[in-house]
């Protein structure tokens, strides 16, 4: 096989894996938008907050320790214990449910019936609030996240694909990051669970009913408040998964909130209301930007990935505004 | 009646305002936002040194120091707002802590006759004081960093790197692009092959760049990164099993924050520096006694001895020494920003002076002059010891290749002078 084709295949495989990570972030946006029509600007910050909380629990960090020390003149930072990753994830999930309840109870309950732009602005405020709150609660230092996920290139894949080069000394076998493989498996499980939940459970069906027409759902006894808390909780769980995957790569730090930027073109491509759309959109963006960088990047000086993702999304907006899988917008006058 | 009310309001405002200290220093810090983890230690070190001078020495030359901190969030617009809102306090010198903010403030600070110190960042050609009268970038700049990195590669290759492959992984911004021309010129001189690999902001996704490195197998990788880009790059290098000892970051890619997320795998990673590391200096004993124990440490007081804390401390020390020089030149302790500029231009940092300050071998010795606002371009190489969790300086301070850099600086600064209709010269 020609070397360039092998390298192109490697880029394509890594693009697919990167796409899965983008899709993980986009999923949270889709869930909330689908159920409540809110474009949740705070989804990236939710991933950050979830990851911060997870590390905080694992390390036995005292929440608000800087504040406590400043007010009381104490010098406490840690409880002196460590909690294992699994239990910490459960505790963090509990925290995300509390957050979902608070968001619904103190923000969006008061904004029912408001224009979408008002709801969007509220999520911007929420993002800034949560960023500051997370800083106050857990501190702004960069934290190592270790929940036992494997990292680094897979030796097995490298060794077992090296023969494809037929003795070509420039080909070392395909590089696939083990973390990306794990992320792909987790994302697949997550999507299957979400689909099963929405199709086969009472709460899932209620969620879909609210998504279709919340007034009709209300008229048949569905509690909007409960459904919205549930949706924000599920989005919080998705944010936690995204925070773990991205945080394992870079450490848990405030830049994590910027991963939302990676989700926007995915949403434009896949549609704001489709879970499969988020996955397919993520894969297209991931593969597209990596292959574009591989083929065209060297000719134009590189760093084309963000540009490519947003230009592709723009093209979709022009020719198919609802995205690949989004519901077609029909407004009668 | 209206007049009386206005007078009373003004009187109340004046009474409520804090008393103006004699020497005001500004600190354009970023304790919030995506880069807070880097902004906090620098701001803490900067503040703690001035607190130390106030508590131990009664200020500088008998004048108490008033530090005015303004939060920029590492955002250029906010940085400019901070400058505009604090310059009325009589701030003697500005340290914008961002290349973006620096570029915006160069003409403003010059017009307002306020000096600016951009230590290891900003516009490199500001070293030419004949053009950039109010901008100082001693002791080293971005181009010095690139040159010292190559010098280190020469040292570990017995002076010959011809035919070697060197890749530059850089933040795709004005900052990240700074070393390109220097590295290109040095590649002509030393015969290495240079590959340029830009990374889009913020740098959370670098798979393409590191796959390319894995394909092309460069002998060495130099990085000009910032924030999350650093941590991801080091992790990606670990992932492709790139030898860490062949990976060298600029000083903005060399703090504890950058290496700790990768754990022990980051062991051996190198970084440049223009100041020393650790807290094994007499000045730290004073900081403990006069600042920390007195409950006057900046922030949470948990950054002492980190690389970026030391950088903030070093910046404050250089500012204080320039202020002392200005006081001596003008024969007054109550100096103005214009006098501070003169002090910065006559600054002489010797080993004897640093030892007397409790900071022996903390930074390179250098002199500043009207022609040379950037010092002598000395930097050293640090290496990360993951097990011990500390940086070790593994070389002496090395001087950048002035034969290559001086013409580049002259060329760039002359272009700036032409664009802005300036007549270069020294008073």
XYZ file of C-alpha atoms in Angstrom:
760
model
C 0.000 0.000 0.000
C 1.481 3.422 -0.874
C 2.813 5.266 2.181
C 0.584 8.294 1.694
C -2.488 6.088 1.567
C -1.436 4.406 4.808
C -0.884 7.753 6.463
C -4.219 8.978 5.103
C -5.928 5.925 6.598
C -4.258 6.611 9.934
C -5.469 10.209 9.808
C -8.970 9.019 8.937
C -9.056 6.613 11.894
C -7.838 9.303 14.269
C -10.355 11.723 12.792
C -13.146 9.285 13.599
C -11.911 9.041 17.187
C -11.630 12.828 17.516
C -15.139 13.092 16.083
C -16.464 10.881 18.851
C -15.007 13.285 21.429
C -16.643 16.247 19.659
C -19.925 14.352 19.561
C -19.754 13.756 23.301
C -19.808 17.506 23.869
C -22.494 18.085 21.235
C -24.782 15.469 22.797
C -25.345 17.610 25.892
C -26.431 20.552 23.751
C -28.837 18.362 21.770
C -30.504 16.872 24.832
C -31.371 20.241 26.349
C -32.305 21.893 23.064
C -34.534 18.996 22.092
C -36.434 18.971 25.365
C -36.697 22.668 26.128
C -35.679 24.681 23.061
C -32.803 26.196 25.027
C -29.414 26.512 23.360
C -27.326 25.850 26.438
C -24.237 28.062 26.166
C -23.166 26.694 29.552
C -22.673 23.097 28.338
C -18.881 23.511 28.094
C -18.742 24.996 31.584
C -20.905 22.122 32.846
C -18.245 19.717 31.569
C -15.626 21.773 33.383
C -17.658 21.940 36.589
C -18.350 18.206 36.510
C -14.660 17.384 35.992
C -13.587 19.804 38.740
C -16.077 18.248 41.133
C -14.949 14.735 40.234
C -11.283 15.545 40.913
C -12.280 17.408 44.070
C -14.101 14.328 45.425
C -11.318 11.959 44.380
C -8.618 14.055 46.048
C -10.642 14.731 49.180
C -10.419 18.463 48.541
C -12.330 20.734 50.912
C -14.805 22.740 48.820
C -14.532 26.535 49.183
C -11.329 26.037 51.182
C -9.801 29.359 50.058
C -12.944 31.175 51.141
C -13.130 29.301 54.444
C -9.456 29.964 55.151
C -9.765 33.637 54.268
C -12.793 34.144 56.519
C -11.843 31.918 59.447
C -8.059 32.248 59.258
C -7.692 28.467 59.025
C -5.348 26.534 56.729
C -7.370 23.559 55.554
C -7.331 22.273 52.000
C -7.891 18.522 52.142
C -9.926 16.143 54.277
C -6.999 13.743 54.183
C -8.792 10.947 52.344
C -9.124 9.838 48.736
C -12.282 8.428 47.206
C -12.026 5.920 44.384
C -12.991 6.931 40.870
C -16.252 5.004 40.625
C -17.686 6.339 43.883
C -16.520 9.833 42.956
C -18.328 9.596 39.628
C -21.544 8.630 41.454
C -21.099 11.544 43.895
C -20.393 13.913 41.019
C -23.527 12.728 39.281
C -25.421 13.549 42.462
C -23.906 17.016 42.375
C -24.954 17.469 38.730
C -28.532 16.497 39.654
C -28.514 19.106 42.429
C -27.159 21.622 39.913
C -29.891 20.677 37.428
C -32.535 21.197 40.103
C -31.109 24.586 41.077
C -30.862 25.713 37.450
C -34.478 24.786 36.874
C -35.753 26.076 40.223
C -33.918 29.386 40.343
C -33.450 30.308 36.690
C -35.593 28.680 34.034
C -38.773 28.269 36.052
C -38.964 32.047 36.075
C -38.390 32.287 32.347
C -41.134 29.985 31.043
C -42.718 31.493 27.957
C -39.839 33.866 27.289
C -38.274 34.296 23.852
C -35.489 31.819 22.947
C -32.963 34.663 22.908
C -33.781 35.439 26.560
C -33.262 31.791 27.483
C -29.995 31.777 25.566
C -28.838 34.908 27.394
C -29.737 33.230 30.680
C -27.448 30.321 29.805
C -24.615 32.796 29.120
C -25.135 34.184 32.614
C -25.281 30.661 33.949
C -21.968 29.834 32.255
C -20.205 32.772 33.890
C -21.798 32.012 37.244
C -20.750 28.372 37.138
C -17.215 29.226 36.057
C -16.796 31.572 39.010
C -18.577 29.186 41.363
C -16.341 26.310 40.244
C -13.264 28.472 40.791
C -14.429 29.440 44.285
C -15.371 25.876 45.153
C -12.389 23.933 43.816
C -9.667 26.501 42.980
C -8.240 27.362 39.586
C -5.097 25.244 39.553
C -4.690 22.581 36.885
C -5.560 19.152 38.263
C -4.496 15.745 37.066
C -7.468 13.485 36.396
C -6.795 9.806 36.798
C -9.831 7.539 36.847
C -7.802 4.649 35.514
C -8.379 5.226 31.810
C -5.558 3.955 29.592
C -3.593 6.536 27.609
C -0.993 6.481 24.869
C -0.700 4.745 21.530
C -1.752 1.130 21.407
C 1.307 -1.114 20.921
C -0.911 -3.970 19.830
C -2.436 -1.975 16.979
C 0.957 -0.619 15.942
C 2.565 -4.058 15.865
C -0.321 -5.737 14.112
C -0.697 -3.142 11.386
C 2.964 -2.620 10.612
C 2.863 -5.380 7.990
C 0.581 -3.148 5.891
C 3.669 -1.142 5.021
C 5.242 -4.229 3.358
C 8.663 -3.379 4.708
C 8.314 0.374 4.224
C 10.635 1.758 6.917
C 8.668 5.011 7.152
C 5.512 3.258 8.274
C 5.411 2.247 11.923
C 1.904 0.806 12.094
C -1.253 2.745 12.806
C -1.275 5.044 15.802
C -4.489 4.911 17.802
C -4.687 6.454 21.253
C -6.100 3.987 23.786
C -8.048 6.816 25.421
C -9.788 7.489 22.113
C -10.786 3.830 21.840
C -12.244 3.947 25.344
C -14.034 7.211 24.513
C -15.558 5.589 21.433
C -16.827 2.600 23.402
C -18.236 4.836 26.146
C -19.879 7.154 23.615
C -21.471 4.169 21.880
C -22.818 2.849 25.192
C -24.029 6.311 26.128
C -25.956 6.734 22.883
C -27.507 3.255 23.148
C -28.564 3.952 26.753
C -29.997 7.349 25.808
C -31.952 5.870 22.903
C -33.276 3.001 25.034
C -34.152 5.439 27.806
C -36.067 7.771 25.516
C -37.845 4.942 23.653
C -38.685 2.436 26.356
C -39.085 4.223 29.706
C -41.992 6.270 30.986
C -39.737 9.228 31.736
C -38.102 8.919 28.340
C -41.429 8.982 26.564
C -42.474 11.959 28.677
C -39.251 13.674 27.666
C -40.024 13.098 23.995
C -43.577 14.316 24.514
C -42.257 17.548 26.049
C -39.828 17.876 23.157
C -42.640 17.534 20.613
C -45.087 19.920 22.270
C -44.692 20.897 25.892
C -48.202 22.359 26.189
C -49.763 19.137 24.932
C -47.530 17.167 27.304
C -48.622 19.402 30.178
C -52.283 18.814 29.298
C -51.885 15.050 29.710
C -50.252 15.353 33.123
C -46.553 15.415 32.350
C -44.664 17.523 34.893
C -42.598 20.005 32.934
C -40.472 20.860 35.952
C -39.578 17.234 36.561
C -38.781 16.598 32.908
C -36.587 19.659 32.615
C -34.691 18.781 35.799
C -34.258 15.300 34.396
C -33.021 16.599 31.046
C -30.522 18.956 32.683
C -29.385 16.047 34.861
C -28.859 13.809 31.839
C -27.024 16.667 30.103
C -24.961 16.994 33.284
C -24.092 13.305 33.071
C -23.072 13.692 29.426
C -21.017 16.736 30.451
C -19.323 14.617 33.122
C -18.380 11.963 30.557
C -17.057 14.660 28.184
C -15.198 16.321 31.059
C -13.537 13.010 31.991
C -12.425 12.274 28.428
C -11.125 15.777 27.676
C -9.788 16.270 31.203
C -7.765 13.067 30.952
C -5.990 14.545 27.918
C -5.197 17.992 29.241
C -5.742 17.904 32.978
C -8.798 19.526 34.509
C -8.515 23.243 33.959
C -10.657 26.190 33.042
C -9.866 25.877 29.332
C -12.088 22.805 29.377
C -15.054 25.128 29.002
C -13.749 26.018 25.535
C -14.513 22.519 24.241
C -17.965 23.912 23.498
C -16.339 25.636 20.516
C -15.693 22.200 19.048
C -19.350 21.230 19.416
C -20.864 24.152 17.514
C -19.969 23.042 13.969
C -21.014 19.523 14.908
C -24.438 20.828 15.921
C -24.819 22.899 12.765
C -23.990 19.843 10.721
C -25.945 17.209 12.593
C -28.881 19.339 13.658
C -29.712 20.670 17.091
C -32.447 18.135 17.764
C -30.967 14.816 16.769
C -28.852 12.476 18.903
C -27.730 10.430 15.872
C -27.095 13.791 14.177
C -24.648 14.768 16.915
C -22.778 11.503 16.453
C -22.692 11.595 12.653
C -21.920 15.326 12.678
C -19.051 14.732 15.087
C -17.618 11.991 12.921
C -17.892 14.057 9.734
C -16.248 17.072 11.358
C -13.542 14.927 12.971
C -12.647 13.048 9.798
C -13.108 16.074 7.532
C -10.892 18.444 9.484
C -8.140 15.884 9.963
C -8.089 14.833 6.297
C -8.231 18.480 5.188
C -5.278 19.295 7.446
C -3.408 16.266 6.106
C -4.004 17.026 2.430
C -4.482 20.805 2.135
C -2.900 21.989 5.409
C 0.722 21.765 4.244
C -0.110 23.862 1.166
C -1.593 26.750 3.151
C 0.570 26.763 6.271
C -1.493 24.414 8.443
C -3.848 25.066 11.371
C -6.859 24.625 9.105
C -8.947 22.443 11.391
C -11.143 25.033 13.092
C -11.507 26.915 9.825
C -12.549 23.790 7.951
C -15.063 22.743 10.621
C -16.814 26.089 10.642
C -16.755 26.524 6.846
C -18.290 23.077 6.428
C -20.921 23.985 9.007
C -21.596 27.241 7.164
C -22.132 25.364 3.904
C -24.635 23.130 5.637
C -26.405 26.156 7.071
C -26.751 27.598 3.581
C -28.045 24.455 1.911
C -29.652 22.565 4.787
C -30.271 24.920 7.729
C -31.779 22.214 9.919
C -28.622 20.103 9.616
C -28.401 16.507 8.448
C -30.892 15.048 10.882
C -32.653 18.111 12.299
C -36.365 18.633 11.988
C -37.302 20.742 8.997
C -38.565 24.131 10.090
C -41.950 24.849 8.537
C -43.653 28.060 9.542
C -47.036 28.867 8.078
C -48.172 32.439 7.765
C -27.843 74.201 47.308
C -26.894 72.120 44.286
C -23.311 73.419 44.519
C -23.191 72.556 48.224
C -24.419 69.041 47.541
C -21.845 68.530 44.782
C -19.083 69.901 47.041
C -20.170 67.614 49.864
C -20.239 64.624 47.507
C -16.742 65.402 46.220
C -15.473 65.899 49.778
C -16.994 62.570 50.820
C -15.454 60.837 47.810
C -12.030 62.268 48.547
C -12.331 61.305 52.215
C -13.422 57.784 51.307
C -10.594 57.210 48.826
C -7.507 55.439 50.109
C -4.540 57.676 50.764
C -2.280 57.784 47.702
C 0.917 55.882 48.392
C 4.170 57.430 47.283
C 5.150 54.831 44.700
C 2.412 53.125 42.738
C 3.008 49.972 40.719
C 0.367 48.364 38.574
C -0.279 44.667 38.235
C -2.338 43.694 35.206
C -3.162 40.228 36.448
C -5.424 37.419 35.351
C -6.727 35.459 38.272
C -9.841 34.319 36.409
C -10.591 32.631 33.095
C -8.901 29.852 31.141
C -5.373 31.049 31.939
C -5.878 31.768 35.637
C -3.694 28.844 36.669
C -0.746 30.678 35.113
C -1.799 34.206 36.030
C -2.247 33.592 39.751
C 1.315 32.508 40.659
C 2.865 35.382 38.691
C 0.548 37.941 40.305
C 1.206 36.459 43.758
C 4.990 36.604 43.320
C 4.785 40.167 42.013
C 2.632 41.299 44.945
C 4.574 39.424 47.635
C 7.874 41.048 46.693
C 6.434 44.546 47.058
C 4.770 43.532 50.339
C 8.179 42.313 51.497
C 9.785 45.651 50.606
C 7.060 47.533 52.488
C 7.222 45.318 55.560
C 10.982 44.757 55.763
C 12.516 47.889 54.239
C 9.732 50.424 54.627
C 9.229 50.509 50.858
C 11.666 51.690 48.220
C 13.983 54.531 49.213
C 11.688 55.276 52.153
C 8.556 55.452 50.017
C 5.832 52.890 50.614
C 4.713 50.906 47.591
C 1.081 50.850 46.554
C 0.272 47.957 44.244
C -2.790 48.505 42.059
C -4.048 45.209 40.670
C -6.417 45.102 37.716
C -7.961 41.904 36.357
C -7.506 41.434 32.607
C -8.653 37.832 32.320
C -5.844 37.608 29.716
C -8.167 39.527 27.431
C -6.690 42.267 25.250
C -9.666 44.643 25.477
C -9.809 44.317 29.260
C -6.047 44.845 29.432
C -6.345 48.139 27.581
C -9.230 49.148 29.866
C -7.047 48.347 32.875
C -4.286 50.562 31.533
C -6.668 53.438 30.877
C -8.381 53.121 34.243
C -5.224 52.839 36.342
C -2.792 55.184 34.643
C -4.345 58.047 36.610
C -3.035 56.446 39.810
C 0.468 57.440 38.748
C 1.560 53.865 38.086
C 5.296 53.898 37.460
C 5.485 50.916 35.117
C 3.113 48.489 33.412
C 3.677 44.769 32.935
C 0.806 43.716 30.625
C 1.581 39.982 30.860
C 0.191 39.366 27.403
C 1.660 39.886 23.968
C -1.748 40.968 22.649
C -2.154 43.635 25.340
C 1.460 44.715 24.836
C 0.945 45.423 21.136
C -2.089 47.585 21.960
C -0.299 49.474 24.720
C 2.996 50.234 22.953
C 1.752 53.472 21.347
C -0.480 54.397 24.297
C 2.188 53.977 26.980
C 4.714 55.847 24.845
C 2.297 58.740 24.309
C 1.501 58.848 28.036
C 5.205 58.778 28.937
C 4.783 55.620 31.029
C 7.330 52.803 30.690
C 6.294 49.233 30.045
C 8.227 46.091 30.928
C 7.460 43.020 28.814
C 9.784 40.440 30.280
C 10.143 37.463 27.958
C 7.111 38.351 25.845
C 5.638 41.177 23.747
C 7.269 42.732 20.727
C 10.801 41.385 20.415
C 12.170 44.311 18.448
C 11.263 46.591 21.378
C 14.795 45.703 22.422
C 15.835 48.576 20.174
C 15.366 51.472 22.596
C 16.142 54.006 19.884
C 12.733 53.196 18.385
C 10.783 51.914 21.396
C 11.679 54.574 23.918
C 9.265 53.408 26.637
C 9.220 49.657 26.094
C 11.698 47.336 27.830
C 11.965 43.576 27.410
C 15.021 42.651 29.451
C 16.482 40.194 30.304
C 15.411 38.050 27.306
C 12.883 37.942 24.492
C 11.202 35.373 22.252
C 13.994 35.411 19.691
C 16.606 34.940 22.389
C 14.613 31.904 23.479
C 14.643 30.381 19.993
C 18.358 31.012 19.651
C 19.195 29.576 23.078
C 17.142 26.461 22.288
C 19.241 25.937 19.151
C 22.398 26.672 21.112
C 21.428 23.938 23.568
C 20.892 21.529 20.678
C 24.334 22.450 19.382
C 25.820 21.802 22.820
C 24.346 18.332 23.121
C 25.363 17.481 19.551
C 29.017 18.506 19.795
C 28.336 21.714 17.926
C 26.884 20.134 14.796
C 23.167 19.852 14.046
C 23.412 19.960 10.270
C 20.957 17.516 8.734
C 18.999 17.204 11.978
C 15.258 17.699 11.834
C 13.789 20.314 14.163
C 10.033 20.852 14.407
C 8.440 23.974 15.856
C 5.012 23.346 17.392
C 3.529 26.775 17.953
C 0.368 28.539 19.011
C -1.094 29.919 15.800
C -1.003 33.532 16.957
C 1.329 36.521 16.844
C 3.076 35.123 19.918
C 3.548 31.635 18.538
C 4.841 32.906 15.205
C 7.526 35.063 16.825
C 10.405 32.543 16.652
C 9.820 31.449 13.055
C 12.081 33.965 11.356
C 14.831 33.437 13.920
C 14.689 29.680 13.546
C 14.707 30.026 9.755
C 17.780 32.259 9.868
C 19.503 29.900 12.315
C 18.672 26.910 10.086
C 20.610 28.610 7.271
C 23.571 29.025 9.603
C 23.523 25.579 11.212
C 22.014 23.483 8.432
C 19.107 21.848 10.224
C 15.730 21.196 8.602
C 12.877 23.137 10.128
C 9.260 21.951 10.098
C 6.546 24.358 11.194
C 3.474 22.961 12.923
C 0.883 25.563 13.930
C -1.774 24.658 16.485
C -5.118 26.450 16.481
C -6.240 28.261 19.630
C -6.818 27.063 22.290
C -4.921 23.869 21.446
C -7.075 21.178 23.004
C -6.947 19.108 19.840
C -3.471 18.494 18.376
C -3.797 15.020 16.907
C -2.891 16.158 13.365
C 0.310 17.856 14.474
C 1.523 14.925 16.552
C 0.633 12.392 13.887
C 2.801 14.448 11.544
C 5.614 14.411 14.100
C 5.214 10.659 14.391
C 5.407 10.323 10.587
C 8.327 12.675 10.044
C 10.284 11.747 13.174
C 12.036 15.059 13.872
C 15.075 14.794 16.114
C 13.907 17.678 18.270
C 10.671 19.531 18.906
C 10.605 23.140 20.102
C 7.309 24.436 21.454
C 5.931 27.950 21.725
C 2.668 27.208 23.474
C 0.438 28.673 26.134
C -2.263 27.445 28.451
C -3.993 24.201 27.598
C -1.905 23.847 24.447
C 1.126 23.003 26.589
C -0.488 20.247 28.604
C -2.060 18.645 25.547
C 1.196 18.827 23.562
C 3.168 17.156 26.342
C 0.514 14.447 26.685
C 0.450 13.890 22.898
C 4.254 13.654 22.876
C 3.995 11.036 25.608
C 1.319 9.211 23.600
C 3.514 8.880 20.497
C 6.500 8.052 22.735
C 8.508 11.043 21.589
C 11.684 11.267 23.737
C 10.949 13.912 26.355
C 14.574 15.041 26.576
C 14.324 16.100 22.916
C 11.270 18.267 23.547
C 12.015 21.874 24.573
C 9.434 24.492 25.418
C 9.845 28.246 25.607
C 9.587 29.662 29.154
C 5.810 30.082 28.730
C 5.614 26.315 28.191
C 7.602 25.398 31.243
C 5.699 25.674 34.504
C 4.575 22.937 36.873
C 1.086 23.374 35.419
C 2.312 22.218 32.032
C 3.944 18.969 33.077
C 1.956 17.710 36.052
C -1.162 16.554 34.135
C 0.992 14.076 32.159
C 2.323 12.602 35.404
C 5.599 10.691 35.453
C 5.564 10.332 31.688
C 6.561 13.992 31.415
C 9.870 13.240 33.090
C 12.810 14.722 31.175
C 10.816 17.432 29.349
C 12.889 20.589 28.949
C 12.030 24.240 29.094
C 13.903 27.498 28.707
C 14.084 30.046 31.467
C 15.574 33.461 32.165
C 15.438 33.125 35.937
C 16.167 30.419 38.433
C 13.717 28.016 40.034
C 12.904 26.671 43.478
C 12.786 28.512 46.774
C 16.270 27.883 48.123
C 17.183 31.567 48.364
C 17.557 33.872 51.346
C 14.817 36.129 50.003
C 12.300 33.336 50.576
C 13.174 33.237 54.264
C 12.309 36.935 54.415
C 9.088 36.362 52.491
C 8.150 33.676 55.000
C 8.945 35.926 57.962
C 7.635 39.294 56.786
C 4.875 38.290 54.390
C 3.527 34.773 54.937
C 3.803 34.595 58.723
C 2.243 38.037 58.976
C -0.751 36.823 56.972
C 0.006 39.231 54.139
C 0.730 36.755 51.337
C -1.085 37.450 48.088
C -3.819 35.091 46.952
C -4.012 31.831 48.830
C -0.298 31.900 49.604
C 0.115 28.452 48.074
C 2.197 29.328 45.011
C 5.487 30.216 46.662
C 8.468 28.667 44.890
C 6.672 27.664 41.697
C 8.218 28.695 38.379
C 5.650 31.382 37.644
C 5.704 32.719 41.200
C 9.472 33.110 40.847
C 8.916 34.917 37.550
C 6.540 37.369 39.204
C 8.977 37.837 42.075
C 11.812 38.430 39.623
C 9.742 40.969 37.655
C 8.940 42.856 40.857
C 12.594 42.793 41.917
C 13.663 44.253 38.559
C 10.968 46.926 38.829
C 12.073 47.813 42.364
C 15.729 47.991 41.324
C 14.822 50.246 38.396
C 12.873 52.468 40.794
C 15.928 52.676 43.094
C 18.091 53.567 40.093
C 15.606 56.280 39.123
C 15.662 57.659 42.665
C 19.461 57.846 42.533
C 19.540 59.474 39.088
C 16.975 62.139 39.910
C 17.894 62.614 43.564
C 14.349 62.183 44.775
C 12.469 59.302 46.318
C 9.123 60.414 44.910
C 9.707 59.449 41.289
C 7.330 59.834 38.357
C 6.729 57.374 35.497
C 9.091 59.442 33.304
C 11.818 59.161 35.938
C 11.091 55.424 36.249
C 11.742 55.119 32.506
C 15.137 56.691 33.041
C 15.824 54.270 35.867
C 14.911 51.304 33.694
C 17.207 52.567 30.970
C 20.143 52.773 33.373
C 19.446 49.515 35.160
C 22.484 47.364 35.896
C 21.875 43.924 37.293
C 25.011 42.323 38.631
C 25.523 39.096 40.518
C 26.667 41.141 43.514
C 23.428 43.092 43.513
C 21.297 39.965 43.304
C 23.271 38.308 46.088
C 22.744 41.371 48.275
C 19.014 41.084 47.582
C 18.987 37.487 48.759
C 18.664 36.161 45.216
C 22.100 34.837 44.235
C 22.262 33.499 40.669
C 18.522 34.074 40.380
C 18.841 35.684 36.973
C 21.531 36.606 34.478
C 23.646 39.729 34.929
C 22.807 42.392 32.355
C 22.897 46.107 31.643
C 20.232 48.209 29.997
C 20.965 51.216 27.832
C 19.134 53.506 25.456
C 20.252 51.386 22.507
C 19.526 48.112 24.259
C 16.254 47.773 26.166
C 16.430 43.976 26.133
C 19.528 43.072 28.095
C 22.051 40.608 26.775
C 19.708 37.767 25.850
C 20.814 35.123 28.311
C 18.656 32.088 29.056
C 19.156 28.618 30.504
C 17.558 25.199 30.157
C 15.428 23.523 32.806
C 14.518 19.862 32.960
C 11.508 18.375 34.701
C 12.110 15.695 37.311
C 8.695 14.094 37.596
C 9.514 11.900 40.578
C 10.782 14.787 42.672
C 8.138 17.077 41.167
C 10.637 19.830 40.473
C 12.464 21.655 37.726
C 16.255 21.555 37.673
C 18.445 24.000 35.824
C 20.723 21.802 33.708
C 22.778 24.491 31.930
C 24.357 27.811 32.730
C 22.826 30.950 31.279
C 23.715 31.012 27.574
C 23.716 34.060 25.378
C 21.541 34.071 22.283
C 23.242 34.390 18.913
C 23.474 38.175 18.727
C 25.080 38.054 15.247
C 21.866 36.620 13.866
C 19.383 38.419 16.099
C 20.694 41.980 16.014
C 20.075 42.496 12.260
C 16.587 40.995 12.644
C 15.792 43.338 15.518
C 17.157 46.340 13.641
C 15.150 45.410 10.570
C 11.874 44.947 12.441
C 12.238 48.023 14.623
C 13.157 50.197 11.652
C 10.024 48.992 9.867
C 8.009 49.979 12.937
C 9.684 53.397 13.006
C 8.842 53.965 9.336
C 5.241 52.835 9.724
C 4.763 55.141 12.690
C 6.790 58.034 11.400
C 9.284 57.877 14.261
C 12.824 59.156 14.208
C 15.013 56.640 16.002
C 17.519 58.074 18.418
C 18.718 58.468 21.961
C 18.383 61.595 24.028
